[in-house]
Amino acid sequence: METIDPCTAVQTPADTPADAPALAGDGCTEACATADAHPAETCKVDGSVFLVGMMGAGKTSVGRQLAQRLGKRFVDADQEIEARCGVSIPVIFEIEGEAGFRLRERQVIDELTALPDIVLATGGGAVLSEDSRRRMHERGLVVYLKASASEIWHRTRRDRSRPLLATRDPQQRIIELLAARESLYAETAHVTIESTHESVKSMVSRLIERLNQRAQGPEPT
């Protein structure tokens, strides 16, 4: 029996040059403001920034504002997959299962991380692929937005669009997912920042401060 594929073909890096300007998702063509709007908190990061972390950690919200502050293009990997497929991620999970989704995710991560000067918000499970972890770490600056299981549950408990939380005990599922992935996030990241109750603006300012400190290098001894 022929398998029903709800998605259009995902182009591989061989099909798409690294400087290709056009992607399917709206987030990829969104115009970015410059850091001049925040003169007291300017920050220059050469190349791309990739955000990793659990669902609900704030990768999309933080990434969108961080891109504005850095004068870079914002891209959301999950939104890009949905735009190419024409269906939501829960539908992809329903038809292809998690394995099918992860294959598409790996292909998209490979392509997106080859683009220049972007801020990329990845899906929570993007780090499950060893190839994706390596490519992110080698091709850009990886930031881990670290949130506790209780904080993630607080933010996602009313969200019905998370296929991995469609269980009898979603709170326990979050604990299990975090335990399995936390070391992978830490392994992939160059910078780790706590994702807390503070506003997105405050978190981005704190992240920019960390990036500035990193750019200055270690203090002389």
Short mmCIF file of C-alpha atoms in Angstrom, two decimals:
data_model
loop_
_atom_site.label_atom_id
_atom_site.label_comp_id
_atom_site.label_asym_id
_atom_site.label_seq_id
_atom_site.Cartn_x
_atom_site.Cartn_y
_atom_site.Cartn_z
CA MET A 1 0.00 0.00 0.00
CA GLU A 2 1.31 3.44 -0.87
CA THR A 3 2.16 5.60 2.14
CA ILE A 4 0.24 8.84 2.38
CA ASP A 5 2.69 11.73 2.58
CA PRO A 6 1.10 15.02 3.69
CA CYS A 7 4.28 16.96 3.06
CA THR A 8 6.03 18.34 0.08
CA ALA A 9 9.59 17.14 -0.44
CA VAL A 10 12.15 18.71 1.86
CA GLN A 11 15.11 20.01 -0.08
CA THR A 12 18.51 18.85 1.00
CA PRO A 13 21.56 21.13 1.31
CA ALA A 14 22.71 19.81 -2.08
CA ASP A 15 19.52 21.20 -3.63
CA THR A 16 19.66 24.54 -1.83
CA PRO A 17 22.74 26.79 -1.73
CA ALA A 18 23.84 28.04 1.67
CA ASP A 19 23.01 31.64 0.76
CA ALA A 20 19.53 30.90 -0.57
CA PRO A 21 17.28 33.78 0.60
CA ALA A 22 13.89 32.11 0.17
CA LEU A 23 12.38 29.60 2.59
CA ALA A 24 8.83 28.42 3.02
CA GLY A 25 8.01 29.80 6.47
CA ASP A 26 6.89 33.35 7.20
CA GLY A 27 9.52 33.62 9.94
CA CYS A 28 12.26 33.24 7.35
CA THR A 29 11.26 36.35 5.40
CA GLU A 30 10.42 38.56 8.36
CA ALA A 31 12.27 41.87 8.24
CA CYS A 32 14.49 42.44 11.25
CA ALA A 33 15.00 45.73 13.03
CA THR A 34 18.53 46.76 13.89
CA ALA A 35 20.21 46.92 17.26
CA ASP A 36 20.12 50.73 17.02
CA ALA A 37 16.76 50.59 18.81
CA HIS A 38 18.66 49.45 21.91
CA PRO A 39 21.87 51.56 21.90
CA ALA A 40 22.68 50.75 25.51
CA GLU A 41 22.64 47.03 24.83
CA THR A 42 24.32 46.67 21.46
CA CYS A 43 25.85 43.32 20.70
CA LYS A 44 27.54 41.93 17.62
CA VAL A 45 27.58 38.21 16.95
CA ASP A 46 29.30 37.01 13.81
CA GLY A 47 27.38 34.27 12.05
CA SER A 48 24.21 32.55 13.18
CA VAL A 49 22.70 31.86 16.59
CA PHE A 50 20.80 28.63 17.26
CA LEU A 51 18.45 28.31 20.24
CA VAL A 52 17.91 24.89 21.81
CA GLY A 53 15.87 23.78 24.79
CA MET A 54 12.66 22.11 25.85
CA MET A 55 9.21 22.96 24.56
CA GLY A 56 7.93 26.00 26.42
CA ALA A 57 11.42 27.32 27.18
CA GLY A 58 10.73 30.43 25.10
CA LYS A 59 12.89 29.73 22.05
CA THR A 60 10.51 31.34 19.56
CA SER A 61 9.70 34.43 21.65
CA VAL A 62 13.30 34.99 22.70
CA GLY A 63 14.63 34.17 19.25
CA ARG A 64 12.35 36.65 17.49
CA GLN A 65 13.37 39.52 19.77
CA LEU A 66 17.03 38.50 19.82
CA ALA A 67 17.07 38.59 16.01
CA GLN A 68 15.78 42.15 16.10
CA ARG A 69 18.46 43.20 18.57
CA LEU A 70 21.23 41.54 16.55
CA GLY A 71 19.94 42.70 13.17
CA LYS A 72 19.57 39.13 11.93
CA ARG A 73 16.81 37.13 10.26
CA PHE A 74 14.61 35.00 12.51
CA VAL A 75 13.70 31.43 11.52
CA ASP A 76 11.57 28.92 13.43
CA ALA A 77 12.35 25.31 12.45
CA ASP A 78 8.94 23.93 13.45
CA GLN A 79 7.13 26.67 11.52
CA GLU A 80 9.31 25.97 8.50
CA ILE A 81 8.41 22.26 8.61
CA GLU A 82 4.70 23.08 8.87
CA ALA A 83 4.91 25.58 6.01
CA ARG A 84 6.55 23.03 3.74
CA CYS A 85 4.15 20.27 4.68
CA GLY A 86 1.01 22.37 4.64
CA VAL A 87 -0.18 20.66 7.83
CA SER A 88 0.50 21.03 11.54
CA ILE A 89 3.12 19.07 13.42
CA PRO A 90 0.43 17.04 15.28
CA VAL A 91 -0.89 15.88 11.89
CA ILE A 92 2.62 14.89 10.77
CA PHE A 93 2.99 12.88 13.99
CA GLU A 94 -0.39 11.25 13.40
CA ILE A 95 0.43 10.14 9.85
CA GLU A 96 4.18 9.49 9.97
CA GLY A 97 4.81 8.98 13.68
CA GLU A 98 7.64 10.58 15.63
CA ALA A 99 10.28 8.80 13.52
CA GLY A 100 8.93 10.37 10.31
CA PHE A 101 8.84 13.80 11.90
CA ARG A 102 12.40 13.47 13.23
CA LEU A 103 13.65 12.59 9.76
CA ARG A 104 12.10 15.75 8.33
CA GLU A 105 13.42 17.75 11.28
CA ARG A 106 17.00 16.54 10.69
CA GLN A 107 16.82 17.49 7.02
CA VAL A 108 15.46 20.96 7.79
CA ILE A 109 17.99 21.59 10.57
CA ASP A 110 20.80 20.63 8.21
CA GLU A 111 19.57 23.11 5.62
CA LEU A 112 18.74 25.97 7.98
CA THR A 113 22.01 25.84 9.90
CA ALA A 114 23.84 26.38 6.61
CA LEU A 115 22.16 29.77 6.14
CA PRO A 116 24.16 32.90 7.06
CA ASP A 117 23.33 35.35 9.84
CA ILE A 118 20.10 33.94 11.22
CA VAL A 119 18.65 33.33 14.65
CA LEU A 120 17.13 29.84 14.59
CA ALA A 121 14.61 28.53 17.11
CA THR A 122 14.79 24.74 17.00
CA GLY A 123 12.23 22.20 18.17
CA GLY A 124 12.69 20.65 21.58
CA GLY A 125 13.80 17.33 20.13
CA ALA A 126 16.24 18.67 17.54
CA VAL A 127 19.18 17.65 19.73
CA LEU A 128 18.17 13.98 19.59
CA SER A 129 20.05 13.70 16.29
CA GLU A 130 23.81 13.46 16.70
CA ASP A 131 24.27 14.95 13.23
CA SER A 132 22.05 17.93 14.12
CA ARG A 133 23.93 18.51 17.37
CA ARG A 134 27.26 18.50 15.55
CA ARG A 135 26.08 20.78 12.75
CA MET A 136 24.61 23.33 15.13
CA HIS A 137 27.70 23.38 17.32
CA GLU A 138 30.05 23.75 14.37
CA ARG A 139 28.03 26.16 12.24
CA GLY A 140 26.95 28.80 14.75
CA LEU A 141 26.64 29.92 18.35
CA VAL A 142 24.29 27.62 20.26
CA VAL A 143 22.30 29.00 23.20
CA TYR A 144 20.52 26.62 25.58
CA LEU A 145 17.43 28.16 27.17
CA LYS A 146 17.29 26.09 30.34
CA ALA A 147 13.96 25.73 32.15
CA SER A 148 12.90 23.47 35.01
CA ALA A 149 10.29 20.76 34.55
CA SER A 150 7.86 22.69 36.75
CA GLU A 151 8.34 25.88 34.70
CA ILE A 152 7.82 23.98 31.45
CA TRP A 153 4.66 22.38 32.82
CA HIS A 154 3.36 25.80 33.95
CA ARG A 155 3.82 27.17 30.43
CA THR A 156 2.50 24.20 28.44
CA ARG A 157 -0.25 22.74 30.62
CA ARG A 158 -3.05 24.30 28.53
CA ASP A 159 -1.35 23.75 25.18
CA ARG A 160 -3.08 21.02 23.16
CA SER A 161 -0.73 21.27 20.16
CA ARG A 162 2.13 19.24 21.67
CA PRO A 163 1.97 15.62 20.39
CA LEU A 164 4.49 14.37 22.96
CA LEU A 165 2.28 15.64 25.79
CA ALA A 166 -0.83 13.84 24.56
CA THR A 167 -0.57 11.31 27.39
CA ARG A 168 -2.46 10.50 30.58
CA ASP A 169 0.20 12.24 32.66
CA PRO A 170 1.78 15.07 30.61
CA GLN A 171 3.56 16.51 33.65
CA GLN A 172 5.43 13.25 34.21
CA ARG A 173 6.17 13.11 30.50
CA ILE A 174 7.88 16.51 30.72
CA ILE A 175 10.05 15.24 33.58
CA GLU A 176 11.05 12.21 31.52
CA LEU A 177 11.79 14.21 28.37
CA LEU A 178 13.90 16.74 30.26
CA ALA A 179 15.88 13.98 31.99
CA ALA A 180 16.62 12.35 28.63
CA ARG A 181 17.54 15.56 26.81
CA GLU A 182 19.21 17.86 29.32
CA SER A 183 22.72 16.50 28.81
CA LEU A 184 22.27 16.78 25.03
CA TYR A 185 21.29 20.44 25.30
CA ALA A 186 24.31 21.13 27.50
CA GLU A 187 26.62 19.22 25.17
CA THR A 188 25.48 21.20 22.13
CA ALA A 189 25.43 24.67 23.68
CA HIS A 190 28.16 27.29 23.82
CA VAL A 191 26.07 29.44 26.20
CA THR A 192 23.42 28.42 28.74
CA ILE A 193 20.89 30.86 30.18
CA GLU A 194 18.06 30.21 32.63
CA SER A 195 14.57 30.69 31.25
CA THR A 196 12.49 32.02 34.15
CA HIS A 197 9.27 33.95 34.88
CA GLU A 198 10.83 37.23 33.74
CA SER A 199 9.66 39.01 30.60
CA VAL A 200 11.03 38.11 27.20
CA LYS A 201 12.59 41.57 26.96
CA SER A 202 14.42 41.06 30.24
CA MET A 203 15.61 37.59 29.24
CA VAL A 204 16.92 38.85 25.90
CA SER A 205 18.77 41.69 27.65
CA ARG A 206 20.34 39.17 30.02
CA LEU A 207 21.32 36.95 27.10
CA ILE A 208 22.89 39.87 25.24
CA GLU A 209 24.89 40.69 28.35
CA ARG A 210 26.17 37.10 28.41
CA LEU A 211 27.04 37.25 24.72
CA ASN A 212 28.96 40.49 25.24
CA GLN A 213 30.88 38.92 28.12
CA ARG A 214 31.69 35.91 25.96
CA ALA A 215 32.90 38.12 23.11
CA GLN A 216 35.30 39.91 25.48
CA GLY A 217 36.88 36.60 26.41
CA PRO A 218 38.12 35.50 29.85
CA GLU A 219 39.42 38.12 32.19
CA PRO A 220 43.25 38.24 32.41
CA THR A 221 44.77 36.51 35.43
#
